[in-house]
Tab-separated table of C-alpha atoms and ligand atoms in Angstrom:
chain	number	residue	atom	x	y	z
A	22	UNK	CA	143.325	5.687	20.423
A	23	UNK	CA	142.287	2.138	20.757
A	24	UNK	CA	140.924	0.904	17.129
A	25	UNK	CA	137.785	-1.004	16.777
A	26	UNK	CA	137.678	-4.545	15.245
A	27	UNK	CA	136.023	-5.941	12.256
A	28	UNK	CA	133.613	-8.620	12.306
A	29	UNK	CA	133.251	-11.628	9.622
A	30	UNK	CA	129.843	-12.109	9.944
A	31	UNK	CA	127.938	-15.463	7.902
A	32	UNK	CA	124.756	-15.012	7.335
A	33	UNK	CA	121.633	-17.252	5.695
A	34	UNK	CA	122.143	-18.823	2.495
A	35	UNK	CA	118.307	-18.920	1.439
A	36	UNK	CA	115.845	-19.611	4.299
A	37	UNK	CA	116.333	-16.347	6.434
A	38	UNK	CA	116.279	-17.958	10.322
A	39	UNK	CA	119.555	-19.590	9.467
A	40	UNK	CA	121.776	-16.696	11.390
A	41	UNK	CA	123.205	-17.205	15.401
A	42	UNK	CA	121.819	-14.544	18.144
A	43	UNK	CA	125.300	-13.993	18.337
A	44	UNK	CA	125.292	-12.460	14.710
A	45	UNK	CA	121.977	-10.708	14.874
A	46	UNK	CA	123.496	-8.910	18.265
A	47	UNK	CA	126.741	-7.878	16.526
A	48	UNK	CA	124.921	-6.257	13.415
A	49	UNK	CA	123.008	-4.308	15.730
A	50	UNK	CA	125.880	-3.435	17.871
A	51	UNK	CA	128.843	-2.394	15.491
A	52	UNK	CA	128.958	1.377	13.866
A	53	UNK	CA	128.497	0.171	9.907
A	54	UNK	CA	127.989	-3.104	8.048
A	55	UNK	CA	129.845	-3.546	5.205
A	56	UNK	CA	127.625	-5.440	2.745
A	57	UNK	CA	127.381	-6.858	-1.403
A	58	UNK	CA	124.355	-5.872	-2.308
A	59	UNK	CA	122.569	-2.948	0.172
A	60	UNK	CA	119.122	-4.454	-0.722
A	61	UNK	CA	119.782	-8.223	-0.361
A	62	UNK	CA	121.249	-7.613	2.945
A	63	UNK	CA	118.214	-5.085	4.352
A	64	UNK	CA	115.644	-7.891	3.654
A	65	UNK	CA	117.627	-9.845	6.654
A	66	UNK	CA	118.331	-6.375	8.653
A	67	UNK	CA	114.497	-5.467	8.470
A	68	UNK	CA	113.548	-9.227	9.396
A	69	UNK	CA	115.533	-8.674	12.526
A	70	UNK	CA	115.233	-5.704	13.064
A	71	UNK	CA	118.249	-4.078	12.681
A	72	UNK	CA	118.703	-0.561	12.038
A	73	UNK	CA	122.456	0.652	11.471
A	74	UNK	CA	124.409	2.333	8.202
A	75	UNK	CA	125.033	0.135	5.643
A	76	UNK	CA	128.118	0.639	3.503
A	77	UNK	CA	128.460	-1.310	-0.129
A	78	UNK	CA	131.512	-3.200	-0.701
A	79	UNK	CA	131.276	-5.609	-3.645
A	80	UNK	CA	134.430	-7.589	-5.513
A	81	UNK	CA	134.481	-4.297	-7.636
A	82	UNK	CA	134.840	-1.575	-5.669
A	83	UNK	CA	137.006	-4.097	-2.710
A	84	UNK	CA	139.379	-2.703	-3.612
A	85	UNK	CA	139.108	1.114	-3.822
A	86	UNK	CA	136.997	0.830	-0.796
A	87	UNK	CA	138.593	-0.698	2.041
A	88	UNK	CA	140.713	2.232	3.308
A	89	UNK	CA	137.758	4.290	4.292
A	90	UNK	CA	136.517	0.902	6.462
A	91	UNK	CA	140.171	0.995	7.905
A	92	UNK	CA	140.420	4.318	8.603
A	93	UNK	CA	137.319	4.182	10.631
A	94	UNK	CA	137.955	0.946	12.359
A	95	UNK	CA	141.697	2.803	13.009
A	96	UNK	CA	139.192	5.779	14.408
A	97	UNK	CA	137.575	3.565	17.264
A	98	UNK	CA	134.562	1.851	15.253
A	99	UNK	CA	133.472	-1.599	14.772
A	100	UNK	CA	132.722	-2.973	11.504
A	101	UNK	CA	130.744	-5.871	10.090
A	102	UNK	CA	131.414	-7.728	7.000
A	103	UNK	CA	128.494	-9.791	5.130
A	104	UNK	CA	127.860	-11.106	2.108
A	105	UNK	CA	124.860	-11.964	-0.201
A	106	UNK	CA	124.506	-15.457	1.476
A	107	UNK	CA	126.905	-17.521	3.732
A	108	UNK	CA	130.472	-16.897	4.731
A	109	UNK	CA	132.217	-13.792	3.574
A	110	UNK	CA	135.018	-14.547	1.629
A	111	UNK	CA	134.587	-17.932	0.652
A	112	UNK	CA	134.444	-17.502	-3.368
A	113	UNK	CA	132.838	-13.778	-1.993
A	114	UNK	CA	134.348	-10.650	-1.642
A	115	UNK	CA	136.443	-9.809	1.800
A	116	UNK	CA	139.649	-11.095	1.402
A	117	UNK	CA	141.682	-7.749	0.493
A	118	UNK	CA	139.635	-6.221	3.687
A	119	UNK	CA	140.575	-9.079	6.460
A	120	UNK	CA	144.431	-8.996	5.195
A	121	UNK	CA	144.505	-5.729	4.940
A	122	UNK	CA	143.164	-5.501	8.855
A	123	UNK	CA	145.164	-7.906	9.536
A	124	UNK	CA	148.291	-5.468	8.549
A	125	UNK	CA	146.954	-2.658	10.827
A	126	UNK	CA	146.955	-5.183	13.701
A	127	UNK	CA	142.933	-4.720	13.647
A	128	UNK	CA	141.329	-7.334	15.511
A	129	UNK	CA	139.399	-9.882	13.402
A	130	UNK	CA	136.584	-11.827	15.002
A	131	UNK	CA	134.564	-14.437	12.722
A	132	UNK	CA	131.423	-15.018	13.955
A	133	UNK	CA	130.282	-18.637	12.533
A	134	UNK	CA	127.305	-19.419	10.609
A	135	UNK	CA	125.446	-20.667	7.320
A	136	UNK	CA	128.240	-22.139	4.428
A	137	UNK	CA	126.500	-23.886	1.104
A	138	UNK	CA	129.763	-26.001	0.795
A	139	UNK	CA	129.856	-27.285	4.057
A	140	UNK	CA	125.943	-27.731	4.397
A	141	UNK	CA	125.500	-29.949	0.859
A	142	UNK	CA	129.146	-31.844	1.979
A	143	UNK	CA	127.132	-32.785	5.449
A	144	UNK	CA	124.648	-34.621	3.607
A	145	UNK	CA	126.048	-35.735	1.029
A	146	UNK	CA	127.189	-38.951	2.221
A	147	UNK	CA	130.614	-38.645	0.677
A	148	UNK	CA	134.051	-38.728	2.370
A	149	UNK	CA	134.252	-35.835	4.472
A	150	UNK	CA	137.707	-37.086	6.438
A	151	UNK	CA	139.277	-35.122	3.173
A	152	UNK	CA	137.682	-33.058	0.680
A	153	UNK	CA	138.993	-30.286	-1.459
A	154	UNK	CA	136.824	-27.119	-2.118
A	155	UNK	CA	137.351	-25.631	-5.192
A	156	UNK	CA	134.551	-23.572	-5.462
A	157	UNK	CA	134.008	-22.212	-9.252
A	158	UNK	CA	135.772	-23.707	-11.843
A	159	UNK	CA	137.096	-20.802	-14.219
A	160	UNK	CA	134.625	-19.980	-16.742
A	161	UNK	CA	136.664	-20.145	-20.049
A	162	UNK	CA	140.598	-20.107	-19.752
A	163	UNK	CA	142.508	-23.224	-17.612
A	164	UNK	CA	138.903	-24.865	-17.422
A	165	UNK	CA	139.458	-28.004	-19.369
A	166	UNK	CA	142.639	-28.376	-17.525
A	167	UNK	CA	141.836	-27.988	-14.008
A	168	UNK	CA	138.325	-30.820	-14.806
A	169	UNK	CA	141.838	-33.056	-15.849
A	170	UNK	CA	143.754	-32.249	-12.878
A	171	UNK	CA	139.994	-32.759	-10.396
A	172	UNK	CA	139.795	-36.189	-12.196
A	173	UNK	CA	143.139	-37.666	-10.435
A	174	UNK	CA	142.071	-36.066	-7.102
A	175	UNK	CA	141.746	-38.850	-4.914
A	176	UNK	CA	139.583	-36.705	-2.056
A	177	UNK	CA	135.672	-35.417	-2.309
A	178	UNK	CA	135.585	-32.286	-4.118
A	179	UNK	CA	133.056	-29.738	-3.440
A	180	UNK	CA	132.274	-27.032	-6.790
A	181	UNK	CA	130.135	-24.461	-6.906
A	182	UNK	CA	127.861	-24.080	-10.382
A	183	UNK	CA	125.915	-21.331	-11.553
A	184	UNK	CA	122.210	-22.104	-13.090
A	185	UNK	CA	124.048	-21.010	-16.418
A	186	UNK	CA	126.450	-23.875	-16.545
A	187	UNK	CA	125.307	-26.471	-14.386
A	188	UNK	CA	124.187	-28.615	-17.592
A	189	UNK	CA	127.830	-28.207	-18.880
A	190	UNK	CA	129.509	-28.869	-16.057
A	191	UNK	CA	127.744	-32.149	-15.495
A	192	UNK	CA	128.441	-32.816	-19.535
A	193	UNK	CA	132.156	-32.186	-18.685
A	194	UNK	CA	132.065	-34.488	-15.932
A	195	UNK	CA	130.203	-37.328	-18.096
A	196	UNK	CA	133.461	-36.521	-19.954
A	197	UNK	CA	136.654	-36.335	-17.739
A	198	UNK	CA	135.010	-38.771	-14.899
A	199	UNK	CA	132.365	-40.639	-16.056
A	200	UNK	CA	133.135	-43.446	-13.159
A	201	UNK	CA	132.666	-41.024	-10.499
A	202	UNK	CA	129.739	-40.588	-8.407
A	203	UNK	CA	128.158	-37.153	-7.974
A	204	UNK	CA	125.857	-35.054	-5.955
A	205	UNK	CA	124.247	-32.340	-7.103
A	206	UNK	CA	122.459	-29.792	-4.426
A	207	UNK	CA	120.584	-27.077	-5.595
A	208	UNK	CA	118.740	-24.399	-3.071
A	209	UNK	CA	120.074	-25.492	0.223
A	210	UNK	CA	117.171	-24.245	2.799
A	211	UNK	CA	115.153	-22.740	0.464
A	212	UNK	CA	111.530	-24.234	-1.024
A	213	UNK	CA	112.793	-25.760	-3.872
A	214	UNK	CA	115.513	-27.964	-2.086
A	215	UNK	CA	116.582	-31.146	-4.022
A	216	UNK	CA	119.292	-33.044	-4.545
A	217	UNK	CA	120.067	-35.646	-6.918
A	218	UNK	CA	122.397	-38.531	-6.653
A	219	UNK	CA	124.140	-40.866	-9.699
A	220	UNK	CA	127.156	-41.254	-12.284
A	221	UNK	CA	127.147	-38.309	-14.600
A	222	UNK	CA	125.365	-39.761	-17.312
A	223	UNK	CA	122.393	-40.179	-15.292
A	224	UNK	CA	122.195	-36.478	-13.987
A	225	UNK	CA	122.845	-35.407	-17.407
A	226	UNK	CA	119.519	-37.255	-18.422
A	227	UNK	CA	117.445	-35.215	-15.865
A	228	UNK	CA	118.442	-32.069	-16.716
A	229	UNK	CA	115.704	-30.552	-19.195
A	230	UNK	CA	112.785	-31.794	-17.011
A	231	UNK	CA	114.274	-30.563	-13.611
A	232	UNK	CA	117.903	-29.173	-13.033
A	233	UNK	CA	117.103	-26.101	-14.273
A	234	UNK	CA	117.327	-23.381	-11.917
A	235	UNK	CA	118.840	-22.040	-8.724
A	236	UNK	CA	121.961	-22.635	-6.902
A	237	UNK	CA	123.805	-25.454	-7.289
A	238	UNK	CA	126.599	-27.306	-4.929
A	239	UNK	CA	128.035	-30.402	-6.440
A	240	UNK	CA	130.172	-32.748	-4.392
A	241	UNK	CA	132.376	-35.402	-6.541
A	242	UNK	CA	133.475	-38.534	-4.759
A	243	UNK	CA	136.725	-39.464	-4.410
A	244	UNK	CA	139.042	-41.728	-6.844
A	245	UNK	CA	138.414	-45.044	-6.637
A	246	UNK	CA	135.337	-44.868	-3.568
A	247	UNK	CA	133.202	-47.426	-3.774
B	329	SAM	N1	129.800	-17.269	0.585
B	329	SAM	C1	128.856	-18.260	0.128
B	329	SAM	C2	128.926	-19.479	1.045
B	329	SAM	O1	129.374	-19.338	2.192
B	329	SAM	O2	128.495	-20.562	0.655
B	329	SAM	C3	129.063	-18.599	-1.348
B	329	SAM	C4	128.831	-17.428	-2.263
B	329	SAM	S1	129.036	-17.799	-3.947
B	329	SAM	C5	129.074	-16.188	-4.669
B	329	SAM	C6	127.441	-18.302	-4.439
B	329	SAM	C7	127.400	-19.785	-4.825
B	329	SAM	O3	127.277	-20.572	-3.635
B	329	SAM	C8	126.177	-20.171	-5.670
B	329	SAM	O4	126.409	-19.947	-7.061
B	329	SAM	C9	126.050	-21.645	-5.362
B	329	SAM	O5	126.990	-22.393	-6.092
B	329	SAM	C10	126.430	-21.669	-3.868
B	329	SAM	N2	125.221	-21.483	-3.050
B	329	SAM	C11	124.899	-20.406	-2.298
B	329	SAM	N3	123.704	-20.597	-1.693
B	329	SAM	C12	123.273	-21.820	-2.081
B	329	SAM	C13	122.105	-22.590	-1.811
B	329	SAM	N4	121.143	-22.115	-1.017
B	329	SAM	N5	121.994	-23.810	-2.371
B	329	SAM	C14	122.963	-24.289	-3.185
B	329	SAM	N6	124.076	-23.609	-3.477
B	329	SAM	C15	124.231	-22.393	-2.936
């Protein structure tokens, strides 16, 4: 029997018309869609108007899970992957799934789309010849350490922050690399879009009247860029 494949579908990352044709035809095509959150992912389903089974698959249960997508992908059916918001995968669940259809010689087709990294890098006006992504920073253990090791990195490096430590990070920064330029992104395509632009010290001193909440990208310059 010939298998099905799975798909790695990106989806919006705030303002809902941010998804390809392509994508929207593929969700309503394949047999399930594998999804995070079952109600995040409807809002964009009913918006489009896509009506297929949806099938929860978070960075708990990843692993646990993925055999029953396999076995039906092995059966003939095509699967969809999503996430919350973006690119599956990238610091979201999906890995386990892809390698592990990888190893069943299931076909994997990524279908291209909406990536918060890669959006806030495009205007940041940073380096983008070389940039490192190192998405979040661990929360407690080896965090100190790796803010050392990011302050001799001589390419842009893209984080991701939560609301929750956005203030420290930025006081960590002011810190480690007080000489470096940042950008700080918060709610890429959504209403409340900003960004702010400076040396750490100066972001620091806008935090209590405005960085406050949302979703934050920030994008470090290099060593040494003037
Ligand atoms: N897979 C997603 C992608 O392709 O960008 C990333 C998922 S990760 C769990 C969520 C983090 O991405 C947020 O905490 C934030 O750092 C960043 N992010 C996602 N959407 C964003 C947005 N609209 N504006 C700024 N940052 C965003």
């Amino acid at each position: 029997m010939k298998s099905g494949s799975l798909y790695i579908i990106a989806t919006p990352i705030g303002n809902l018309e941010d998804i390809t044709f392509r994508a929207v035809n593929i969700l309503k095509e394949v047999n399930l869609i594998a999804c995070e959150d079952t109600r995040v992912t409807k809002i964009l389903l009913d918006k489009y108007e896509v009506k297929n089974e949806l099938f929860s698959l978070n960075a708990q249960s990843e692993n646990h899970k993925l055999g029953f997508l396999i076995d039906r992908i092995l059966k003939g059916e095509n699967c969809a992957l999503v996430s919350d918001a973006g690119t599956p995968t990238i610091s979201d669940p999906g890995v386990r799934l892809v390698n592990e259809a990888i190893k069943n010689n299931i076909e994997v087709i990524g279908i291209p789309g909406a990536n918060a990294a890669i959006l806030a890098l495009s205007i940041s006006g940073l380096p983008t010849d070389a940039f490192i992504y190192e998405g979040f920073l661990p929360q407690k253990k080896g965090r100190q350490k790796k803010i050392k090791q990011l302050a001799e990195e001589d390419r842009t490096i893209v984080l991701y922050e939560s609301t929750y430590r956005i203030e420290k990070l930025l006081n960590e920064l002011n810190e480690y690399m007080p000489e470096r330029y940042v950008v700080v992104q918060r709610e890429l395509t959504k209403k409340f879009e900003e960004s702010w632009r400076g040396y750490p010290i100066d972001l620091i001193s806008d935090i209590p009247n405005k960085i406050t909440k949302g979703e934050f990208v920030i994008i470090i310059a290099p060593k040494n860029w003037i």
